PDB file of C-alpha atoms in Angstrom:
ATOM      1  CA  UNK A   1       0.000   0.000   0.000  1.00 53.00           C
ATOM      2  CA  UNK A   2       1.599   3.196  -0.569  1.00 52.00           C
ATOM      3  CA  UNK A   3       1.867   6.043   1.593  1.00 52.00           C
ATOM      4  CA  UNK A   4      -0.315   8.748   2.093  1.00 53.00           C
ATOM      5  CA  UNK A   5       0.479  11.978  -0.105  1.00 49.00           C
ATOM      6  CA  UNK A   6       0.576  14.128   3.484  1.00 51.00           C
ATOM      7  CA  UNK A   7       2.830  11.252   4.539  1.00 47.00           C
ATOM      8  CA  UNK A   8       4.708  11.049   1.181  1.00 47.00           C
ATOM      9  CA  UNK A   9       5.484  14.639   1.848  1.00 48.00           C
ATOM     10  CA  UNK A  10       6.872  14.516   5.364  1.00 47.00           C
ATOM     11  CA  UNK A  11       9.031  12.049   4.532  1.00 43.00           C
ATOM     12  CA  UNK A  12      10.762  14.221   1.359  1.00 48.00           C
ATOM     13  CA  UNK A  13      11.144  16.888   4.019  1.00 50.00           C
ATOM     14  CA  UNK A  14      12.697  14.568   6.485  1.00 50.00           C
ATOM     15  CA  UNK A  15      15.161  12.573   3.909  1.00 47.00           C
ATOM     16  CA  UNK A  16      15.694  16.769   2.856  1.00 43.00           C
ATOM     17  CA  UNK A  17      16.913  17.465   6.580  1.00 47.00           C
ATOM     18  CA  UNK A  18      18.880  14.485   6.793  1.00 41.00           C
ATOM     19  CA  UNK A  19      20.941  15.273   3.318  1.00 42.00           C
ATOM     20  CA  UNK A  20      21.147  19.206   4.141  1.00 41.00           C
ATOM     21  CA  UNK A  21      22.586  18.322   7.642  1.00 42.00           C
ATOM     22  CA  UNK A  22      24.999  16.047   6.116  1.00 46.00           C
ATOM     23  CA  UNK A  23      26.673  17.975   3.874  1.00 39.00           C
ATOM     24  CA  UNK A  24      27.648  20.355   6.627  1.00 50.00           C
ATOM     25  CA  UNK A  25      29.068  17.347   8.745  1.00 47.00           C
ATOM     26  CA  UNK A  26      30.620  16.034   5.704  1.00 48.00           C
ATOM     27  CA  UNK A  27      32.713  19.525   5.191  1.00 49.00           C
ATOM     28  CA  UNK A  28      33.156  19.582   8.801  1.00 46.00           C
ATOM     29  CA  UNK A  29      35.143  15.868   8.293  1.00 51.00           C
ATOM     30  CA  UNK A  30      37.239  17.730   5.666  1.00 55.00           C
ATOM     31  CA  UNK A  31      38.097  20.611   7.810  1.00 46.00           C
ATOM     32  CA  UNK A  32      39.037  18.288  10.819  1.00 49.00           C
ATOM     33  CA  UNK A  33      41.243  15.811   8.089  1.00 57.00           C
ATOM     34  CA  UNK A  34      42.821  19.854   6.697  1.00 49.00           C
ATOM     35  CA  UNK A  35      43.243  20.846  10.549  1.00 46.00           C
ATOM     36  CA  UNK A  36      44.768  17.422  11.204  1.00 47.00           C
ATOM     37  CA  UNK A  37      47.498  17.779   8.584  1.00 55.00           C
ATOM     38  CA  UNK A  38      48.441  21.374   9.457  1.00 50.00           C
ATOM     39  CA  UNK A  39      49.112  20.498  13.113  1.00 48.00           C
ATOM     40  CA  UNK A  40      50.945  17.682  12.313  1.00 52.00           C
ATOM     41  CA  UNK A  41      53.116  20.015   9.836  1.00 52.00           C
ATOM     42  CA  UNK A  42      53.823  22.239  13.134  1.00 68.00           C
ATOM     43  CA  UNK A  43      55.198  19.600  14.748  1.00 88.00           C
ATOM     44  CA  UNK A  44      58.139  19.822  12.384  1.00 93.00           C
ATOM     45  CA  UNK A  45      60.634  23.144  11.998  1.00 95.00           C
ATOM     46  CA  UNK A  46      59.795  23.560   8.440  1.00 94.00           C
ATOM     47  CA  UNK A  47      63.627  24.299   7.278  1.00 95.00           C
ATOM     48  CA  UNK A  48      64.996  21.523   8.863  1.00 96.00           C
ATOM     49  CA  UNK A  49      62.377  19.033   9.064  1.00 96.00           C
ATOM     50  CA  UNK A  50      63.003  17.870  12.646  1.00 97.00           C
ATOM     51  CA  UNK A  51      60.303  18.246  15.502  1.00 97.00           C
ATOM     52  CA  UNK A  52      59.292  21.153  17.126  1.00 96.00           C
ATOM     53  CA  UNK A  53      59.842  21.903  21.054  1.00 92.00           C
ATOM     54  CA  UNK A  54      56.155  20.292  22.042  1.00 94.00           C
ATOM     55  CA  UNK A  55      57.003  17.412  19.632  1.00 96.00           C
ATOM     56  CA  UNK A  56      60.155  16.665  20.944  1.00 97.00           C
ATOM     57  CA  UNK A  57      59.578  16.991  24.720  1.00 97.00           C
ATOM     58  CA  UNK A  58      56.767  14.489  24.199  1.00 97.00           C
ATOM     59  CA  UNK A  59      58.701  11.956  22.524  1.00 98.00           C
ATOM     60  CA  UNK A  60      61.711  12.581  24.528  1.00 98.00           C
ATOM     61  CA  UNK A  61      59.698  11.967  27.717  1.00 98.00           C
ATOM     62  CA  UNK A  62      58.414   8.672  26.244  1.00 98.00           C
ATOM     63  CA  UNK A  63      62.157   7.491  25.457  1.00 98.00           C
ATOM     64  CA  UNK A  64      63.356   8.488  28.685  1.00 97.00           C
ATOM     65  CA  UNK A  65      60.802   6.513  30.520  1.00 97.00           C
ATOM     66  CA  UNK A  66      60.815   3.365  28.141  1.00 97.00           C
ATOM     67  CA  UNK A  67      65.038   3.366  27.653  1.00 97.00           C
ATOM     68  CA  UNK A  68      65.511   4.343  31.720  1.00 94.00           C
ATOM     69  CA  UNK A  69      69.532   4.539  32.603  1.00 95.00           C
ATOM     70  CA  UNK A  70      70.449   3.106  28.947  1.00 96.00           C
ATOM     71  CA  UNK A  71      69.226   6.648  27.224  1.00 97.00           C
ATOM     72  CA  UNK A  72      70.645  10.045  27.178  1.00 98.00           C
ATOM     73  CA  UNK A  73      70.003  13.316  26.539  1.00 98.00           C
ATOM     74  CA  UNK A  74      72.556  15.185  23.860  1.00 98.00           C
ATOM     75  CA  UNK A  75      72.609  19.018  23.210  1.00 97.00           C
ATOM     76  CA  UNK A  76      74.475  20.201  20.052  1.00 97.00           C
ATOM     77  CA  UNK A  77      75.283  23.789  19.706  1.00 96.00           C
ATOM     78  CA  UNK A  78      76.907  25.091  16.069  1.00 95.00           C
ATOM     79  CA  UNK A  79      80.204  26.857  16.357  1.00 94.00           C
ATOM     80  CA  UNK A  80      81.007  30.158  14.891  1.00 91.00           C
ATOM     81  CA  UNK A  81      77.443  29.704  12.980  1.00 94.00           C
ATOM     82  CA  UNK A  82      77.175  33.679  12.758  1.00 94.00           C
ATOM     83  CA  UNK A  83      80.517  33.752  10.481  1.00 94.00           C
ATOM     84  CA  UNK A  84      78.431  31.915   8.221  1.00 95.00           C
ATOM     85  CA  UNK A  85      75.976  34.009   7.989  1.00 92.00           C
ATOM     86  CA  UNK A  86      77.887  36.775   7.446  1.00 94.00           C
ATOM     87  CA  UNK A  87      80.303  36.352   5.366  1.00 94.00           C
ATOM     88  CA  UNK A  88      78.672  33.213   3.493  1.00 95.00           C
ATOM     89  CA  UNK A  89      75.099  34.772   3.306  1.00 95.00           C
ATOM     90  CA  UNK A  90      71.999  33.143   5.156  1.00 94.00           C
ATOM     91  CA  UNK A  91      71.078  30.917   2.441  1.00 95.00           C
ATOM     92  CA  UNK A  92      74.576  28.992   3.175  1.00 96.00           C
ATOM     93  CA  UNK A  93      73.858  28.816   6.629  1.00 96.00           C
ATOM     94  CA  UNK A  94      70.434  27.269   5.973  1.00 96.00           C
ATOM     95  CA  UNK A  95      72.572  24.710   3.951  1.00 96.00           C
ATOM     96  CA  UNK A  96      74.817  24.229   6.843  1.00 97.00           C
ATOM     97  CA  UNK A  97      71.476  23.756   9.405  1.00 97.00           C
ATOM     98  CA  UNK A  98      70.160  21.333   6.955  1.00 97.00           C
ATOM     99  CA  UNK A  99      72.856  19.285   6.981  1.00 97.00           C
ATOM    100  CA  UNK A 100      73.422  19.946  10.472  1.00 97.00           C
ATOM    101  CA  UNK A 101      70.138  18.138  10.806  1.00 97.00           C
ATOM    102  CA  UNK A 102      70.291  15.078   8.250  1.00 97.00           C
ATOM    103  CA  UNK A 103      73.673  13.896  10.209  1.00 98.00           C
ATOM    104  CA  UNK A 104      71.913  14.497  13.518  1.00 98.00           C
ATOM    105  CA  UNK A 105      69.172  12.011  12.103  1.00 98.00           C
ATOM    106  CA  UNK A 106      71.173   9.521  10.609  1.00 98.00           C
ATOM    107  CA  UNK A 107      73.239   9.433  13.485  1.00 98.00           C
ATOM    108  CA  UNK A 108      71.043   9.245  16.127  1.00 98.00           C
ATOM    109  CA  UNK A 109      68.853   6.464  14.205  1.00 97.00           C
ATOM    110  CA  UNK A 110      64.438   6.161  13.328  1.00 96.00           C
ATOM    111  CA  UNK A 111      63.495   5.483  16.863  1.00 96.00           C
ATOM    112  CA  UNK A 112      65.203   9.097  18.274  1.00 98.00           C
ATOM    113  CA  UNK A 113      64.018  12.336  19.049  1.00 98.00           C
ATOM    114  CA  UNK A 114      65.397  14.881  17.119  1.00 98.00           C
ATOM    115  CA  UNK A 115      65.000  18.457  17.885  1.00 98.00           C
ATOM    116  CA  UNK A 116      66.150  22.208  16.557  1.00 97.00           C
ATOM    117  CA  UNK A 117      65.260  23.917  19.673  1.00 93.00           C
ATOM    118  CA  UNK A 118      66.511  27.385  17.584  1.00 91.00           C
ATOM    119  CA  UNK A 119      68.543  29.131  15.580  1.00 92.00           C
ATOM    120  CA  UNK A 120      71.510  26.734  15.618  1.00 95.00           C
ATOM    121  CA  UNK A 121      70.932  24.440  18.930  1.00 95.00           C
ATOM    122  CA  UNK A 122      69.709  20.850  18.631  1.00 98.00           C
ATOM    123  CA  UNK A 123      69.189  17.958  20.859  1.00 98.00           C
ATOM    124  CA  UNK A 124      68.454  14.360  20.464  1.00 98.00           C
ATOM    125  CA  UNK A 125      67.241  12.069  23.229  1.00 98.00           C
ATOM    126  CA  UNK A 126      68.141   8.126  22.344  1.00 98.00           C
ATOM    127  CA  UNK A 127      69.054   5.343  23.758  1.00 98.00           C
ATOM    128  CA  UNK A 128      72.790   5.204  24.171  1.00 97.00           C
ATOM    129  CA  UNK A 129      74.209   2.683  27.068  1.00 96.00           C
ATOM    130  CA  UNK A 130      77.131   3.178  28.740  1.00 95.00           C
ATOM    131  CA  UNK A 131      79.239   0.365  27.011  1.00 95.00           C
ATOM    132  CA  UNK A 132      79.027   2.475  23.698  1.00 94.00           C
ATOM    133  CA  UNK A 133      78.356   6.314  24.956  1.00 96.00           C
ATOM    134  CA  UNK A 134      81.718   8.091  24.434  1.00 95.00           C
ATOM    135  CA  UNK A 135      82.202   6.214  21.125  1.00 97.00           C
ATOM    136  CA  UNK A 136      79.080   7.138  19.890  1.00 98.00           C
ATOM    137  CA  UNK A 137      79.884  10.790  20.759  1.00 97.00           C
ATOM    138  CA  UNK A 138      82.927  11.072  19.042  1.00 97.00           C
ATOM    139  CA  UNK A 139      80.871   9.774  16.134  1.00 98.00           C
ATOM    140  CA  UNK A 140      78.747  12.067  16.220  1.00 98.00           C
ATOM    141  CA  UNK A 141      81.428  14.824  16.830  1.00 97.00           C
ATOM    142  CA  UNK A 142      83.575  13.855  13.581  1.00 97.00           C
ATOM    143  CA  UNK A 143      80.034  14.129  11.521  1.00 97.00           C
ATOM    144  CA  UNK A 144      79.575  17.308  12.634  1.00 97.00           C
ATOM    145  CA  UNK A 145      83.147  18.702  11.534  1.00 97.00           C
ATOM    146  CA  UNK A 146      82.662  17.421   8.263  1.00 97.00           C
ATOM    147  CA  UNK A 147      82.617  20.592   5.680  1.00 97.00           C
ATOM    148  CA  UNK A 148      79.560  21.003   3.978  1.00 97.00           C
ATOM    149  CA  UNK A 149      79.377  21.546   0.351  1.00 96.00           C
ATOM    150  CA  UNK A 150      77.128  23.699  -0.977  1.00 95.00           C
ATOM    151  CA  UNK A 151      74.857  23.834  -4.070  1.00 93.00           C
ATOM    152  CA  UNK A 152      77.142  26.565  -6.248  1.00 93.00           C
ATOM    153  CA  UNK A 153      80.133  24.541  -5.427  1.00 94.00           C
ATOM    154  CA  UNK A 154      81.288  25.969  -2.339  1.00 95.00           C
ATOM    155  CA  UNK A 155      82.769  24.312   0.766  1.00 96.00           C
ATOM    156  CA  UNK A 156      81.840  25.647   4.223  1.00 96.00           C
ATOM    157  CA  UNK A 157      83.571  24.163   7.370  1.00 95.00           C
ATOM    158  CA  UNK A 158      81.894  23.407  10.236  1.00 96.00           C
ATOM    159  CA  UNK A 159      81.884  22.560  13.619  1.00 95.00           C
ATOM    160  CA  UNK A 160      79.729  22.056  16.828  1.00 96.00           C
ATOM    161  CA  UNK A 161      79.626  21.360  20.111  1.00 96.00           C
ATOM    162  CA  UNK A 162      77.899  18.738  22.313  1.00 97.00           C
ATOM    163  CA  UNK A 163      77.157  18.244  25.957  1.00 96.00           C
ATOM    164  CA  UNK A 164      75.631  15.342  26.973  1.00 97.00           C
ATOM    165  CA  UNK A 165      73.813  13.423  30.023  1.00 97.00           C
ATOM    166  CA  UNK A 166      72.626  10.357  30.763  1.00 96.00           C
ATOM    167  CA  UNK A 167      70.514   9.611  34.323  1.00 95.00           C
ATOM    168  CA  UNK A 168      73.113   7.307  35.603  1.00 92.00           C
ATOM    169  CA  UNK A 169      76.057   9.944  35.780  1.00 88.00           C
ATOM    170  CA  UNK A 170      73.451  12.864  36.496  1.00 88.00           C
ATOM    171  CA  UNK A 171      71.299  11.403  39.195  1.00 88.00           C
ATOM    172  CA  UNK A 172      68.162  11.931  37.402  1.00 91.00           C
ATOM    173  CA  UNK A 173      65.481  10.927  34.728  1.00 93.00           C
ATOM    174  CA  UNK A 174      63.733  13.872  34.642  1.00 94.00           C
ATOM    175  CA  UNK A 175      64.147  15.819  31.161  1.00 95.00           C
ATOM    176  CA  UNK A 176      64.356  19.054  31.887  1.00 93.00           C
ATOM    177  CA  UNK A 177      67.512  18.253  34.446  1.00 92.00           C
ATOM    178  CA  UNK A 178      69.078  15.898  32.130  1.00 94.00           C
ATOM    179  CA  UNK A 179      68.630  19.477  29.211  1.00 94.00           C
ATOM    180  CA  UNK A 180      70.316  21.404  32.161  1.00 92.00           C
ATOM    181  CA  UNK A 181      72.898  19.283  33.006  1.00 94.00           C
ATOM    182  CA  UNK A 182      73.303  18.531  28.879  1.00 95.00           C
ATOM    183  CA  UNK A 183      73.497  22.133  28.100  1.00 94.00           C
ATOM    184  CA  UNK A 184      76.327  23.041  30.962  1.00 93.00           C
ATOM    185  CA  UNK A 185      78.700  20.147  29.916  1.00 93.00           C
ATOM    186  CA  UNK A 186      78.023  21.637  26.153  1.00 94.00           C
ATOM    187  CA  UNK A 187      79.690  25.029  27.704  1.00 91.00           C
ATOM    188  CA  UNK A 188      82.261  23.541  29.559  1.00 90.00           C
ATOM    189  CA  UNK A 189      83.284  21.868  26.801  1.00 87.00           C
ATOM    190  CA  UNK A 190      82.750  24.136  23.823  1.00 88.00           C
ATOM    191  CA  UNK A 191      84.883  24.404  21.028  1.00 81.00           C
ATOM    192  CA  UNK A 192      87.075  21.655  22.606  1.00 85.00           C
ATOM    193  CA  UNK A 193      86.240  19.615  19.910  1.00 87.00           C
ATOM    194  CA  UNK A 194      85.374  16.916  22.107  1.00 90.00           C
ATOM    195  CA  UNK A 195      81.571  16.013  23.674  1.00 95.00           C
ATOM    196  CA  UNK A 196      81.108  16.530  27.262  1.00 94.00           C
ATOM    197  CA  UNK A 197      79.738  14.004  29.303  1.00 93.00           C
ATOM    198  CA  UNK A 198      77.906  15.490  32.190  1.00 92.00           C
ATOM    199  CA  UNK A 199      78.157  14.901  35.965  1.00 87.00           C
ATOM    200  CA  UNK A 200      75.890  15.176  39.085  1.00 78.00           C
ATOM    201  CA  UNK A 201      77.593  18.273  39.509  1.00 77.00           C
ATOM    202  CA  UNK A 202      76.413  19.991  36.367  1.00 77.00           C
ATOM    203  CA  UNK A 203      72.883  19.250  37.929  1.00 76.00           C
ATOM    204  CA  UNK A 204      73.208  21.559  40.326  1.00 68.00           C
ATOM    205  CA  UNK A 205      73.315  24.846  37.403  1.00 63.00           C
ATOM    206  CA  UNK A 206      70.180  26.821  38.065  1.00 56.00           C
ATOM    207  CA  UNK A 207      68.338  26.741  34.919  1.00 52.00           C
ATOM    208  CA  UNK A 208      65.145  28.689  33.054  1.00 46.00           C
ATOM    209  CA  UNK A 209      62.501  27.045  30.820  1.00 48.00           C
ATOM    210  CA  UNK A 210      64.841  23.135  31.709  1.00 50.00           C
ATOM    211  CA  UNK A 211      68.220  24.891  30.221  1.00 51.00           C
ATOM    212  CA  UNK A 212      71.658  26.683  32.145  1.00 53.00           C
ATOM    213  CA  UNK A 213      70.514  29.823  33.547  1.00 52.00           C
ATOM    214  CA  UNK A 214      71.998  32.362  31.841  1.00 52.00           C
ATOM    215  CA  UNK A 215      72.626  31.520  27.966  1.00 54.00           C
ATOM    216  CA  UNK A 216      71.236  33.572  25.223  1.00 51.00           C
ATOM    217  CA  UNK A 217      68.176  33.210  24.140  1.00 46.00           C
ATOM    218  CA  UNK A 218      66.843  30.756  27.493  1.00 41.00           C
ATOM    219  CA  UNK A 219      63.724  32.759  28.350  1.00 42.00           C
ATOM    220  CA  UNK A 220      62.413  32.086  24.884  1.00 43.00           C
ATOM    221  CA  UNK A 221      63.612  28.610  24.405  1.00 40.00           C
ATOM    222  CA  UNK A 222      62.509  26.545  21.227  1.00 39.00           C
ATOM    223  CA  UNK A 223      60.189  29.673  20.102  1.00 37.00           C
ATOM    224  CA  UNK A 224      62.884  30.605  17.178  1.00 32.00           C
ATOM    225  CA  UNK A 225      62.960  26.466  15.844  1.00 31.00           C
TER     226      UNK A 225
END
Protein backbone atom coordinates (compact mmCIF):
# COMPACT_ATOMS: atom_id res chain seq x y z
CA UNK A 1 0.00 0.00 0.00
CA UNK A 2 1.60 3.20 -0.57
CA UNK A 3 1.87 6.04 1.59
CA UNK A 4 -0.32 8.75 2.09
CA UNK A 5 0.48 11.98 -0.10
CA UNK A 6 0.58 14.13 3.48
CA UNK A 7 2.83 11.25 4.54
CA UNK A 8 4.71 11.05 1.18
CA UNK A 9 5.48 14.64 1.85
CA UNK A 10 6.87 14.52 5.36
CA UNK A 11 9.03 12.05 4.53
CA UNK A 12 10.76 14.22 1.36
CA UNK A 13 11.14 16.89 4.02
CA UNK A 14 12.70 14.57 6.49
CA UNK A 15 15.16 12.57 3.91
CA UNK A 16 15.69 16.77 2.86
CA UNK A 17 16.91 17.47 6.58
CA UNK A 18 18.88 14.48 6.79
CA UNK A 19 20.94 15.27 3.32
CA UNK A 20 21.15 19.21 4.14
CA UNK A 21 22.59 18.32 7.64
CA UNK A 22 25.00 16.05 6.12
CA UNK A 23 26.67 17.97 3.87
CA UNK A 24 27.65 20.35 6.63
CA UNK A 25 29.07 17.35 8.74
CA UNK A 26 30.62 16.03 5.70
CA UNK A 27 32.71 19.53 5.19
CA UNK A 28 33.16 19.58 8.80
CA UNK A 29 35.14 15.87 8.29
CA UNK A 30 37.24 17.73 5.67
CA UNK A 31 38.10 20.61 7.81
CA UNK A 32 39.04 18.29 10.82
CA UNK A 33 41.24 15.81 8.09
CA UNK A 34 42.82 19.85 6.70
CA UNK A 35 43.24 20.85 10.55
CA UNK A 36 44.77 17.42 11.20
CA UNK A 37 47.50 17.78 8.58
CA UNK A 38 48.44 21.37 9.46
CA UNK A 39 49.11 20.50 13.11
CA UNK A 40 50.94 17.68 12.31
CA UNK A 41 53.12 20.02 9.84
CA UNK A 42 53.82 22.24 13.13
CA UNK A 43 55.20 19.60 14.75
CA UNK A 44 58.14 19.82 12.38
CA UNK A 45 60.63 23.14 12.00
CA UNK A 46 59.80 23.56 8.44
CA UNK A 47 63.63 24.30 7.28
CA UNK A 48 65.00 21.52 8.86
CA UNK A 49 62.38 19.03 9.06
CA UNK A 50 63.00 17.87 12.65
CA UNK A 51 60.30 18.25 15.50
CA UNK A 52 59.29 21.15 17.13
CA UNK A 53 59.84 21.90 21.05
CA UNK A 54 56.16 20.29 22.04
CA UNK A 55 57.00 17.41 19.63
CA UNK A 56 60.16 16.67 20.94
CA UNK A 57 59.58 16.99 24.72
CA UNK A 58 56.77 14.49 24.20
CA UNK A 59 58.70 11.96 22.52
CA UNK A 60 61.71 12.58 24.53
CA UNK A 61 59.70 11.97 27.72
CA UNK A 62 58.41 8.67 26.24
CA UNK A 63 62.16 7.49 25.46
CA UNK A 64 63.36 8.49 28.69
CA UNK A 65 60.80 6.51 30.52
CA UNK A 66 60.81 3.36 28.14
CA UNK A 67 65.04 3.37 27.65
CA UNK A 68 65.51 4.34 31.72
CA UNK A 69 69.53 4.54 32.60
CA UNK A 70 70.45 3.11 28.95
CA UNK A 71 69.23 6.65 27.22
CA UNK A 72 70.64 10.05 27.18
CA UNK A 73 70.00 13.32 26.54
CA UNK A 74 72.56 15.19 23.86
CA UNK A 75 72.61 19.02 23.21
CA UNK A 76 74.47 20.20 20.05
CA UNK A 77 75.28 23.79 19.71
CA UNK A 78 76.91 25.09 16.07
CA UNK A 79 80.20 26.86 16.36
CA UNK A 80 81.01 30.16 14.89
CA UNK A 81 77.44 29.70 12.98
CA UNK A 82 77.18 33.68 12.76
CA UNK A 83 80.52 33.75 10.48
CA UNK A 84 78.43 31.92 8.22
CA UNK A 85 75.98 34.01 7.99
CA UNK A 86 77.89 36.77 7.45
CA UNK A 87 80.30 36.35 5.37
CA UNK A 88 78.67 33.21 3.49
CA UNK A 89 75.10 34.77 3.31
CA UNK A 90 72.00 33.14 5.16
CA UNK A 91 71.08 30.92 2.44
CA UNK A 92 74.58 28.99 3.17
CA UNK A 93 73.86 28.82 6.63
CA UNK A 94 70.43 27.27 5.97
CA UNK A 95 72.57 24.71 3.95
CA UNK A 96 74.82 24.23 6.84
CA UNK A 97 71.48 23.76 9.40
CA UNK A 98 70.16 21.33 6.96
CA UNK A 99 72.86 19.29 6.98
CA UNK A 100 73.42 19.95 10.47
CA UNK A 101 70.14 18.14 10.81
CA UNK A 102 70.29 15.08 8.25
CA UNK A 103 73.67 13.90 10.21
CA UNK A 104 71.91 14.50 13.52
CA UNK A 105 69.17 12.01 12.10
CA UNK A 106 71.17 9.52 10.61
CA UNK A 107 73.24 9.43 13.48
CA UNK A 108 71.04 9.25 16.13
CA UNK A 109 68.85 6.46 14.20
CA UNK A 110 64.44 6.16 13.33
CA UNK A 111 63.50 5.48 16.86
CA UNK A 112 65.20 9.10 18.27
CA UNK A 113 64.02 12.34 19.05
CA UNK A 114 65.40 14.88 17.12
CA UNK A 115 65.00 18.46 17.89
CA UNK A 116 66.15 22.21 16.56
CA UNK A 117 65.26 23.92 19.67
CA UNK A 118 66.51 27.38 17.58
CA UNK A 119 68.54 29.13 15.58
CA UNK A 120 71.51 26.73 15.62
CA UNK A 121 70.93 24.44 18.93
CA UNK A 122 69.71 20.85 18.63
CA UNK A 123 69.19 17.96 20.86
CA UNK A 124 68.45 14.36 20.46
CA UNK A 125 67.24 12.07 23.23
CA UNK A 126 68.14 8.13 22.34
CA UNK A 127 69.05 5.34 23.76
CA UNK A 128 72.79 5.20 24.17
CA UNK A 129 74.21 2.68 27.07
CA UNK A 130 77.13 3.18 28.74
CA UNK A 131 79.24 0.37 27.01
CA UNK A 132 79.03 2.48 23.70
CA UNK A 133 78.36 6.31 24.96
CA UNK A 134 81.72 8.09 24.43
CA UNK A 135 82.20 6.21 21.12
CA UNK A 136 79.08 7.14 19.89
CA UNK A 137 79.88 10.79 20.76
CA UNK A 138 82.93 11.07 19.04
CA UNK A 139 80.87 9.77 16.13
CA UNK A 140 78.75 12.07 16.22
CA UNK A 141 81.43 14.82 16.83
CA UNK A 142 83.58 13.85 13.58
CA UNK A 143 80.03 14.13 11.52
CA UNK A 144 79.57 17.31 12.63
CA UNK A 145 83.15 18.70 11.53
CA UNK A 146 82.66 17.42 8.26
CA UNK A 147 82.62 20.59 5.68
CA UNK A 148 79.56 21.00 3.98
CA UNK A 149 79.38 21.55 0.35
CA UNK A 150 77.13 23.70 -0.98
CA UNK A 151 74.86 23.83 -4.07
CA UNK A 152 77.14 26.57 -6.25
CA UNK A 153 80.13 24.54 -5.43
CA UNK A 154 81.29 25.97 -2.34
CA UNK A 155 82.77 24.31 0.77
CA UNK A 156 81.84 25.65 4.22
CA UNK A 157 83.57 24.16 7.37
CA UNK A 158 81.89 23.41 10.24
CA UNK A 159 81.88 22.56 13.62
CA UNK A 160 79.73 22.06 16.83
CA UNK A 161 79.63 21.36 20.11
CA UNK A 162 77.90 18.74 22.31
CA UNK A 163 77.16 18.24 25.96
CA UNK A 164 75.63 15.34 26.97
CA UNK A 165 73.81 13.42 30.02
CA UNK A 166 72.63 10.36 30.76
CA UNK A 167 70.51 9.61 34.32
CA UNK A 168 73.11 7.31 35.60
CA UNK A 169 76.06 9.94 35.78
CA UNK A 170 73.45 12.86 36.50
CA UNK A 171 71.30 11.40 39.20
CA UNK A 172 68.16 11.93 37.40
CA UNK A 173 65.48 10.93 34.73
CA UNK A 174 63.73 13.87 34.64
CA UNK A 175 64.15 15.82 31.16
CA UNK A 176 64.36 19.05 31.89
CA UNK A 177 67.51 18.25 34.45
CA UNK A 178 69.08 15.90 32.13
CA UNK A 179 68.63 19.48 29.21
CA UNK A 180 70.32 21.40 32.16
CA UNK A 181 72.90 19.28 33.01
CA UNK A 182 73.30 18.53 28.88
CA UNK A 183 73.50 22.13 28.10
CA UNK A 184 76.33 23.04 30.96
CA UNK A 185 78.70 20.15 29.92
CA UNK A 186 78.02 21.64 26.15
CA UNK A 187 79.69 25.03 27.70
CA UNK A 188 82.26 23.54 29.56
CA UNK A 189 83.28 21.87 26.80
CA UNK A 190 82.75 24.14 23.82
CA UNK A 191 84.88 24.40 21.03
CA UNK A 192 87.07 21.66 22.61
CA UNK A 193 86.24 19.62 19.91
CA UNK A 194 85.37 16.92 22.11
CA UNK A 195 81.57 16.01 23.67
CA UNK A 196 81.11 16.53 27.26
CA UNK A 197 79.74 14.00 29.30
CA UNK A 198 77.91 15.49 32.19
CA UNK A 199 78.16 14.90 35.97
CA UNK A 200 75.89 15.18 39.08
CA UNK A 201 77.59 18.27 39.51
CA UNK A 202 76.41 19.99 36.37
CA UNK A 203 72.88 19.25 37.93
CA UNK A 204 73.21 21.56 40.33
CA UNK A 205 73.32 24.85 37.40
CA UNK A 206 70.18 26.82 38.07
CA UNK A 207 68.34 26.74 34.92
CA UNK A 208 65.14 28.69 33.05
CA UNK A 209 62.50 27.05 30.82
CA UNK A 210 64.84 23.13 31.71
CA UNK A 211 68.22 24.89 30.22
CA UNK A 212 71.66 26.68 32.15
CA UNK A 213 70.51 29.82 33.55
CA UNK A 214 72.00 32.36 31.84
CA UNK A 215 72.63 31.52 27.97
CA UNK A 216 71.24 33.57 25.22
CA UNK A 217 68.18 33.21 24.14
CA UNK A 218 66.84 30.76 27.49
CA UNK A 219 63.72 32.76 28.35
CA UNK A 220 62.41 32.09 24.88
CA UNK A 221 63.61 28.61 24.40
CA UNK A 222 62.51 26.55 21.23
CA UNK A 223 60.19 29.67 20.10
CA UNK A 224 62.88 30.61 17.18
CA UNK A 225 62.96 26.47 15.84
Amino acid sequence: MAPAPRARAHFGRHALSLTTLALPLAGWTLHARFLHRQLAATRRDPLTGLLRRDAYTARARRLLARHGDDAAVVFIDQDRFKAVNDTMGHAAGDAVLTATAARLTAWAGPHAAVGRLGGDEFAVVLELPAAHREQRLAQLVRMLHTPVVLEDGRTVEVAASVGAAAPGTAGSRDLAVLQRAADTALYDGKHSGHARLASAAHTAVPSVNGRRAGRPGTAAWGQAA
